[in-house]
Amino acid sequence: MGINTQALMAQLLVGLINGSFYALLSLGLAVIFGMLNIINFAHGALYMMGAFVAYFLLSIFGLNYWFALVLAPIIVGAFGMILERTMLQRLAGLDHLYGLLLTFGLALIIQGVFQNFFGSSGLPYAIPTALQGGTNLGFMFLPTYRAWVVVFSLTVCLLTWFLIEKTRLGAYLRAATENPTLVRAFGVNVPRMITLTYGLGVGLAALAGVLSAPINQVRPLMGADLIIVVFAVVVIGGMGSIMGSIVTGFMLGVLEGLTKYFYPEASNTVVFVFMVLVLLLKPSGLTGRAA
Amino acid sequence: MPSQMAAQAAPRTVQSAAADAVLQVENLQAWYGESHILHGVNFDVRGGEVVTLLGRNGAGKTTTLKSVMGIIGKRSGSVSFEGKQIIRASSDRIARLGVAFCPEERGIFASLDVRENLMLPPQVRPGGLSLDQIFELFPNLKERLNSQGTKLSGGEQQMLAIARILRTGARFLMLDEPTEGLAPVIIQQIGKTIAELKKQGFTILLVEQNFRFASTVADRFYVMEHGKIIDTFANSDLAANMDKLHAYLGV
Ligand SMILES: Nc1ncnc2c1ncn2[C@@H]1O[C@H](COP(=O)(O)OP(=O)(O)OP(=O)(O)O)[C@@H](O)[C@H]1O
Ligand SMILES: [Mg+2]
């Protein structure tokens, strides 16, 4: 039984990083699903747009990573809100399938446009100077940027959880998820709140895109690959729960990392095997409320 | 100047019947999809009054309240609140003008605790009841503040549903069957609360099937049938109208 701590830790770290992206993306999907009742298939494309906005901000305007971290979620979030106002809003009250198809179409269009202009290869995006290098922890080498991604994502996830579960604005969101008509009859502008919620979910995806740019490069199809796994994460976690999507995101990232170490051949499928098991044993997901 | 004021005052005296109406509903029609539910409803509620809509199941009482609140998608006619036409307004705008609604199914949110449920409706005007005043009216709620909203008993949920619209500063309340399915002692408590609210100057439009209860709090009654108002009388004429009322309500 030779366990190579160094290699195991490295895979665990990769798992935590992937888990960070899963958590940020599935959290956004959960928030959007709660309010809009739409399974936002465009999420991966919007994540990709976050990375591209970071790239443009740097290459065209000379605005570095830290600006991108703030501006990309706002810019892509605003783009998302335009999509919601002009298209998604019209699907209110219809079956999930319509939203899924529309956002799937949007994802293909957005990715197609970017592919047309930038091909399929990756554009480089450097790690910001302040986060370069790393620390030797003795049992492993910890690159600063990767530690930053995990800590920052976790912080953003917990802040979002706090916003939704513990604040007055969050109480509006939760109440409107249950009974939008009544919340509106109390004087809350629910349609505007729905638009902002979509913007928030999309902003989280864009933020994940910026975080991933220095690690995975900037590619038109970077979201297309990721979104399939994220949907599996959402199915496993259950659509309803905010904390559930955060925990499941990180947990499945780690599960993948461990599999890469112990049985690398299965590392790409382990999440889906797990998904099938969950669907068979607890179809509403690990933390989801039954539909 | 004086002539201008006279010119403004003149039309008011002409429609004097409605001049002090907080809510004036004329020829209100409403539809659920293709089905036409309200066929020209007419009534008014004056400042400080408790007015009760009576009628059998399916008469259109809830639909009338929802139409005033702007919740029914397709409606026509005239609804004027404090002189403002609101038939085309969105429900959030109507709420912000000072109309508060307590729905028949109570609408307590399961994902919110009692405190959050209580604090949910935003302030629409200054002068809503303070939490202390609310706990004076509903002492039970104070002890249950941290419970999940839907873990309360039916009576407590009804009190919470009324309590939360008192905080907002709205002075016109629409209560849809607040006594439905509740024990007599709780009905009594709700009756006292409504009387107290009336004393504090609230104007209340109440929907009830229990006219024995309604007669203890209402100033006037309207009777609905098949989406229309078919009769109206003051509380003082209740005894004289008892036979008719029994026939209308089938009790
Ligand atoms: N969502 C709806 N869709 C279609 N028809 C409806 C809907 N809600 C109510 N109706 C119909 O509208 C009519 C009036 O219903 P409404 O709820 O206003 O009656 P009500 O007087 O409040 O009755 P109750 O005393 O039972 O509450 C009924 O015939 C009912 O079947
Ligand atoms: Mg009713």
CSV table of N, CA, C and O in Angstrom, one decimal, chain B residues 52-115:
chain,number,residue,atom,x,y,z
B,52,THR,N,-68.6,43.8,4.5
B,52,THR,CA,-68.5,42.4,4.3
B,52,THR,C,-69.1,42.0,3.0
B,52,THR,O,-70.3,42.3,2.7
B,53,LEU,N,-68.4,41.2,2.3
B,53,LEU,CA,-69.0,40.5,1.1
B,53,LEU,C,-69.4,39.1,1.5
B,53,LEU,O,-68.6,38.3,2.0
B,54,LEU,N,-70.7,38.8,1.4
B,54,LEU,CA,-71.2,37.5,1.7
B,54,LEU,C,-71.5,36.8,0.3
B,54,LEU,O,-71.7,37.4,-0.7
B,55,GLY,N,-71.7,35.5,0.4
B,55,GLY,CA,-72.1,34.8,-0.8
B,55,GLY,C,-71.7,33.3,-0.7
B,55,GLY,O,-70.8,33.0,0.1
B,56,ARG,N,-72.4,32.5,-1.5
B,56,ARG,CA,-72.0,31.0,-1.4
B,56,ARG,C,-70.7,30.7,-2.0
B,56,ARG,O,-70.1,31.6,-2.7
B,57,ASN,N,-70.3,29.5,-1.9
B,57,ASN,CA,-69.0,29.1,-2.5
B,57,ASN,C,-69.1,29.3,-4.0
B,57,ASN,O,-70.1,29.0,-4.6
B,58,GLY,N,-68.0,29.9,-4.5
B,58,GLY,CA,-68.0,30.1,-6.0
B,58,GLY,C,-68.8,31.3,-6.5
B,58,GLY,O,-68.9,31.6,-7.7
B,59,ALA,N,-69.2,32.2,-5.5
B,59,ALA,CA,-70.0,33.3,-6.0
B,59,ALA,C,-69.1,34.4,-6.6
B,59,ALA,O,-69.6,35.2,-7.4
B,60,GLY,N,-67.8,34.4,-6.3
B,60,GLY,CA,-66.9,35.3,-6.9
B,60,GLY,C,-66.3,36.3,-5.9
B,60,GLY,O,-65.7,37.3,-6.2
B,61,LYS,N,-66.4,36.0,-4.6
B,61,LYS,CA,-65.9,36.9,-3.5
B,61,LYS,C,-64.4,37.0,-3.6
B,61,LYS,O,-63.9,38.2,-3.6
B,62,THR,N,-63.7,35.9,-3.6
B,62,THR,CA,-62.2,35.9,-3.7
B,62,THR,C,-61.8,36.6,-5.0
B,62,THR,O,-60.9,37.4,-5.0
B,63,THR,N,-62.5,36.3,-6.1
B,63,THR,CA,-62.1,36.9,-7.4
B,63,THR,C,-62.3,38.4,-7.3
B,63,THR,O,-61.5,39.1,-7.9
B,64,THR,N,-63.3,38.9,-6.6
B,64,THR,CA,-63.5,40.3,-6.4
B,64,THR,C,-62.3,40.9,-5.7
B,64,THR,O,-61.7,41.9,-6.2
B,65,LEU,N,-61.9,40.4,-4.6
B,65,LEU,CA,-60.7,40.9,-3.9
B,65,LEU,C,-59.5,40.8,-4.7
B,65,LEU,O,-58.7,41.8,-4.8
B,66,LYS,N,-59.3,39.7,-5.4
B,66,LYS,CA,-58.1,39.6,-6.2
B,66,LYS,C,-58.1,40.6,-7.4
B,66,LYS,O,-57.0,41.1,-7.8
B,67,SER,N,-59.2,40.9,-7.9
B,67,SER,CA,-59.3,41.9,-9.0
B,67,SER,C,-59.0,43.2,-8.5
B,67,SER,O,-58.2,44.0,-9.2
B,68,VAL,N,-59.5,43.6,-7.3
B,68,VAL,CA,-59.1,44.9,-6.7
B,68,VAL,C,-57.6,45.0,-6.5
B,68,VAL,O,-56.9,46.0,-6.8
B,69,MET,N,-57.0,43.8,-6.1
B,69,MET,CA,-55.6,43.7,-5.8
B,69,MET,C,-54.7,43.7,-7.1
B,69,MET,O,-53.5,43.9,-7.0
B,70,GLY,N,-55.4,43.5,-8.2
B,70,GLY,CA,-54.6,43.5,-9.5
B,70,GLY,C,-54.0,42.1,-9.7
B,70,GLY,O,-53.0,42.0,-10.5
B,71,ILE,N,-54.5,41.1,-9.1
B,71,ILE,CA,-53.9,39.8,-9.3
B,71,ILE,C,-54.5,39.0,-10.4
B,71,ILE,O,-53.9,38.1,-11.0
B,72,ILE,N,-55.7,39.3,-10.8
B,72,ILE,CA,-56.4,38.6,-11.9
B,72,ILE,C,-56.0,39.3,-13.2
B,72,ILE,O,-56.1,40.5,-13.4
B,73,GLY,N,-55.5,38.4,-14.1
B,73,GLY,CA,-54.9,38.9,-15.3
B,73,GLY,C,-55.8,39.8,-16.2
B,73,GLY,O,-55.5,40.9,-16.6
B,74,LYS,N,-57.0,39.3,-16.4
B,74,LYS,CA,-57.9,40.0,-17.3
B,74,LYS,C,-59.1,40.6,-16.5
B,74,LYS,O,-59.9,39.8,-15.9
B,75,ARG,N,-59.2,41.9,-16.5
B,75,ARG,CA,-60.2,42.5,-15.7
B,75,ARG,C,-60.6,43.8,-16.4
B,75,ARG,O,-59.8,44.4,-17.1
B,76,SER,N,-61.8,44.3,-16.2
B,76,SER,CA,-62.2,45.6,-16.8
B,76,SER,C,-63.2,46.2,-15.9
B,76,SER,O,-63.7,45.6,-14.9
B,77,GLY,N,-63.6,47.4,-16.2
B,77,GLY,CA,-64.5,48.2,-15.4
B,77,GLY,C,-63.7,49.3,-14.7
B,77,GLY,O,-62.7,49.7,-15.2
B,78,SER,N,-64.2,49.7,-13.5
B,78,SER,CA,-63.5,50.7,-12.8
B,78,SER,C,-63.3,50.4,-11.3
B,78,SER,O,-64.2,49.9,-10.7
B,79,VAL,N,-62.0,50.5,-10.9
B,79,VAL,CA,-61.7,50.4,-9.5
B,79,VAL,C,-61.0,51.6,-9.1
B,79,VAL,O,-59.9,51.9,-9.6
B,80,SER,N,-61.6,52.4,-8.2
B,80,SER,CA,-60.9,53.6,-7.8
B,80,SER,C,-60.6,53.5,-6.3
B,80,SER,O,-61.4,53.2,-5.5
B,81,PHE,N,-59.3,53.7,-6.0
B,81,PHE,CA,-58.8,53.7,-4.6
B,81,PHE,C,-58.3,55.1,-4.2
B,81,PHE,O,-57.4,55.6,-4.8
B,82,GLU,N,-59.0,55.6,-3.2
B,82,GLU,CA,-58.6,57.0,-2.8
B,82,GLU,C,-58.6,57.9,-3.9
B,82,GLU,O,-57.7,58.8,-4.1
B,83,GLY,N,-59.6,57.7,-4.9
B,83,GLY,CA,-59.7,58.6,-6.0
B,83,GLY,C,-58.8,58.3,-7.2
B,83,GLY,O,-58.9,58.9,-8.3
B,84,LYS,N,-57.9,57.3,-7.0
B,84,LYS,CA,-57.0,56.9,-8.1
B,84,LYS,C,-57.6,55.7,-8.9
B,84,LYS,O,-57.9,54.7,-8.2
B,85,GLN,N,-57.6,55.7,-10.2
B,85,GLN,CA,-58.0,54.6,-10.9
B,85,GLN,C,-56.9,53.5,-10.9
B,85,GLN,O,-55.8,53.8,-11.3
B,86,ILE,N,-57.3,52.3,-10.5
B,86,ILE,CA,-56.2,51.3,-10.4
B,86,ILE,C,-56.6,50.0,-11.2
B,86,ILE,O,-55.9,49.0,-11.1
B,87,ILE,N,-57.6,50.1,-12.1
B,87,ILE,CA,-58.0,48.9,-12.8
B,87,ILE,C,-56.9,48.3,-13.7
B,87,ILE,O,-56.8,47.2,-13.9
B,88,ARG,N,-56.0,49.2,-14.2
B,88,ARG,CA,-54.9,48.8,-15.0
B,88,ARG,C,-53.5,48.6,-14.3
B,88,ARG,O,-52.5,48.3,-14.9
B,89,ALA,N,-53.5,49.0,-13.0
B,89,ALA,CA,-52.3,49.0,-12.3
B,89,ALA,C,-51.8,47.6,-12.0
B,89,ALA,O,-52.6,46.7,-11.8
B,90,SER,N,-50.5,47.4,-11.8
B,90,SER,CA,-49.9,46.1,-11.4
B,90,SER,C,-50.1,46.0,-9.9
B,90,SER,O,-50.3,47.0,-9.2
B,91,SER,N,-50.1,44.7,-9.4
B,91,SER,CA,-50.5,44.5,-8.0
B,91,SER,C,-49.4,45.1,-7.1
B,91,SER,O,-49.7,45.6,-6.0
B,92,ASP,N,-48.1,45.2,-7.5
B,92,ASP,CA,-47.2,45.8,-6.6
B,92,ASP,C,-47.4,47.3,-6.5
B,92,ASP,O,-47.3,47.9,-5.4
B,93,ARG,N,-47.9,47.9,-7.6
B,93,ARG,CA,-48.2,49.3,-7.5
B,93,ARG,C,-49.4,49.5,-6.6
B,93,ARG,O,-49.4,50.5,-5.8
B,94,ILE,N,-50.4,48.7,-6.8
B,94,ILE,CA,-51.6,48.8,-6.0
B,94,ILE,C,-51.3,48.7,-4.5
B,94,ILE,O,-51.7,49.5,-3.6
B,95,ALA,N,-50.4,47.7,-4.2
B,95,ALA,CA,-50.0,47.6,-2.8
B,95,ALA,C,-49.3,48.8,-2.3
B,95,ALA,O,-49.5,49.2,-1.1
B,96,ARG,N,-48.5,49.4,-3.1
B,96,ARG,CA,-47.7,50.6,-2.6
B,96,ARG,C,-48.6,51.8,-2.5
B,96,ARG,O,-48.2,52.7,-1.8
B,97,LEU,N,-49.8,51.8,-3.1
B,97,LEU,CA,-50.7,52.8,-2.9
B,97,LEU,C,-51.4,52.7,-1.5
B,97,LEU,O,-52.0,53.7,-1.1
B,98,GLY,N,-51.3,51.5,-0.9
B,98,GLY,CA,-51.9,51.4,0.4
B,98,GLY,C,-53.0,50.4,0.6
B,98,GLY,O,-53.8,50.5,1.5
B,99,VAL,N,-53.0,49.4,-0.4
B,99,VAL,CA,-54.0,48.3,-0.3
B,99,VAL,C,-53.3,47.1,0.2
B,99,VAL,O,-52.3,46.7,-0.3
B,100,ALA,N,-53.8,46.5,1.3
B,100,ALA,CA,-53.2,45.3,1.9
B,100,ALA,C,-54.1,44.1,1.7
B,100,ALA,O,-55.3,44.3,1.9
B,101,PHE,N,-53.6,43.0,1.5
B,101,PHE,CA,-54.4,41.8,1.1
B,101,PHE,C,-54.0,40.6,2.0
B,101,PHE,O,-52.8,40.3,2.0
B,102,CYS,N,-55.0,40.0,2.6
B,102,CYS,CA,-54.7,38.7,3.3
B,102,CYS,C,-55.5,37.6,2.7
B,102,CYS,O,-56.7,37.6,2.7
B,103,PRO,N,-54.8,36.7,1.9
B,103,PRO,CA,-55.5,35.8,1.1
B,103,PRO,C,-56.2,34.7,1.8
B,103,PRO,O,-55.9,34.4,3.0
B,104,GLU,N,-57.1,34.1,1.2
B,104,GLU,CA,-57.9,33.0,1.8
B,104,GLU,C,-57.1,31.9,2.3
B,104,GLU,O,-57.3,31.3,3.3
B,105,GLU,N,-56.0,31.5,1.5
B,105,GLU,CA,-55.2,30.4,1.8
B,105,GLU,C,-54.0,30.8,2.8
B,105,GLU,O,-53.1,30.1,3.0
B,106,ARG,N,-54.1,32.1,3.2
B,106,ARG,CA,-53.2,32.7,4.2
B,106,ARG,C,-51.9,33.0,3.6
B,106,ARG,O,-51.3,34.0,4.0
B,107,GLY,N,-51.3,32.1,2.8
B,107,GLY,CA,-50.0,32.5,2.2
B,107,GLY,C,-48.9,32.7,3.1
B,107,GLY,O,-48.0,33.5,2.9
B,108,ILE,N,-48.8,31.8,4.1
B,108,ILE,CA,-47.6,31.8,5.0
B,108,ILE,C,-46.5,31.1,4.2
B,108,ILE,O,-46.7,30.0,3.7
B,109,PHE,N,-45.3,31.7,4.2
B,109,PHE,CA,-44.2,31.1,3.5
B,109,PHE,C,-43.4,30.0,4.3
B,109,PHE,O,-43.0,30.3,5.4
B,110,ALA,N,-43.3,28.8,3.7
B,110,ALA,CA,-42.7,27.7,4.4
B,110,ALA,C,-41.2,27.9,4.6
B,110,ALA,O,-40.6,27.5,5.5
B,111,SER,N,-40.6,28.6,3.6
B,111,SER,CA,-39.1,28.8,3.7
B,111,SER,C,-38.7,30.0,4.5
B,111,SER,O,-37.5,30.3,4.6
B,112,LEU,N,-39.7,30.6,5.1
B,112,LEU,CA,-39.4,31.8,6.0
B,112,LEU,C,-39.8,31.4,7.4
B,112,LEU,O,-40.8,30.8,7.6
B,113,ASP,N,-39.1,31.9,8.4
B,113,ASP,CA,-39.5,31.7,9.8
B,113,ASP,C,-40.6,32.8,10.1
B,113,ASP,O,-40.9,33.6,9.3
B,114,VAL,N,-41.2,32.7,11.3
B,114,VAL,CA,-42.3,33.6,11.6
B,114,VAL,C,-41.9,35.0,11.6
B,114,VAL,O,-42.6,35.9,11.0
B,115,ARG,N,-40.7,35.3,12.1
B,115,ARG,CA,-40.2,36.7,12.1
B,115,ARG,C,-40.1,37.2,10.6
B,115,ARG,O,-40.5,38.3,10.3
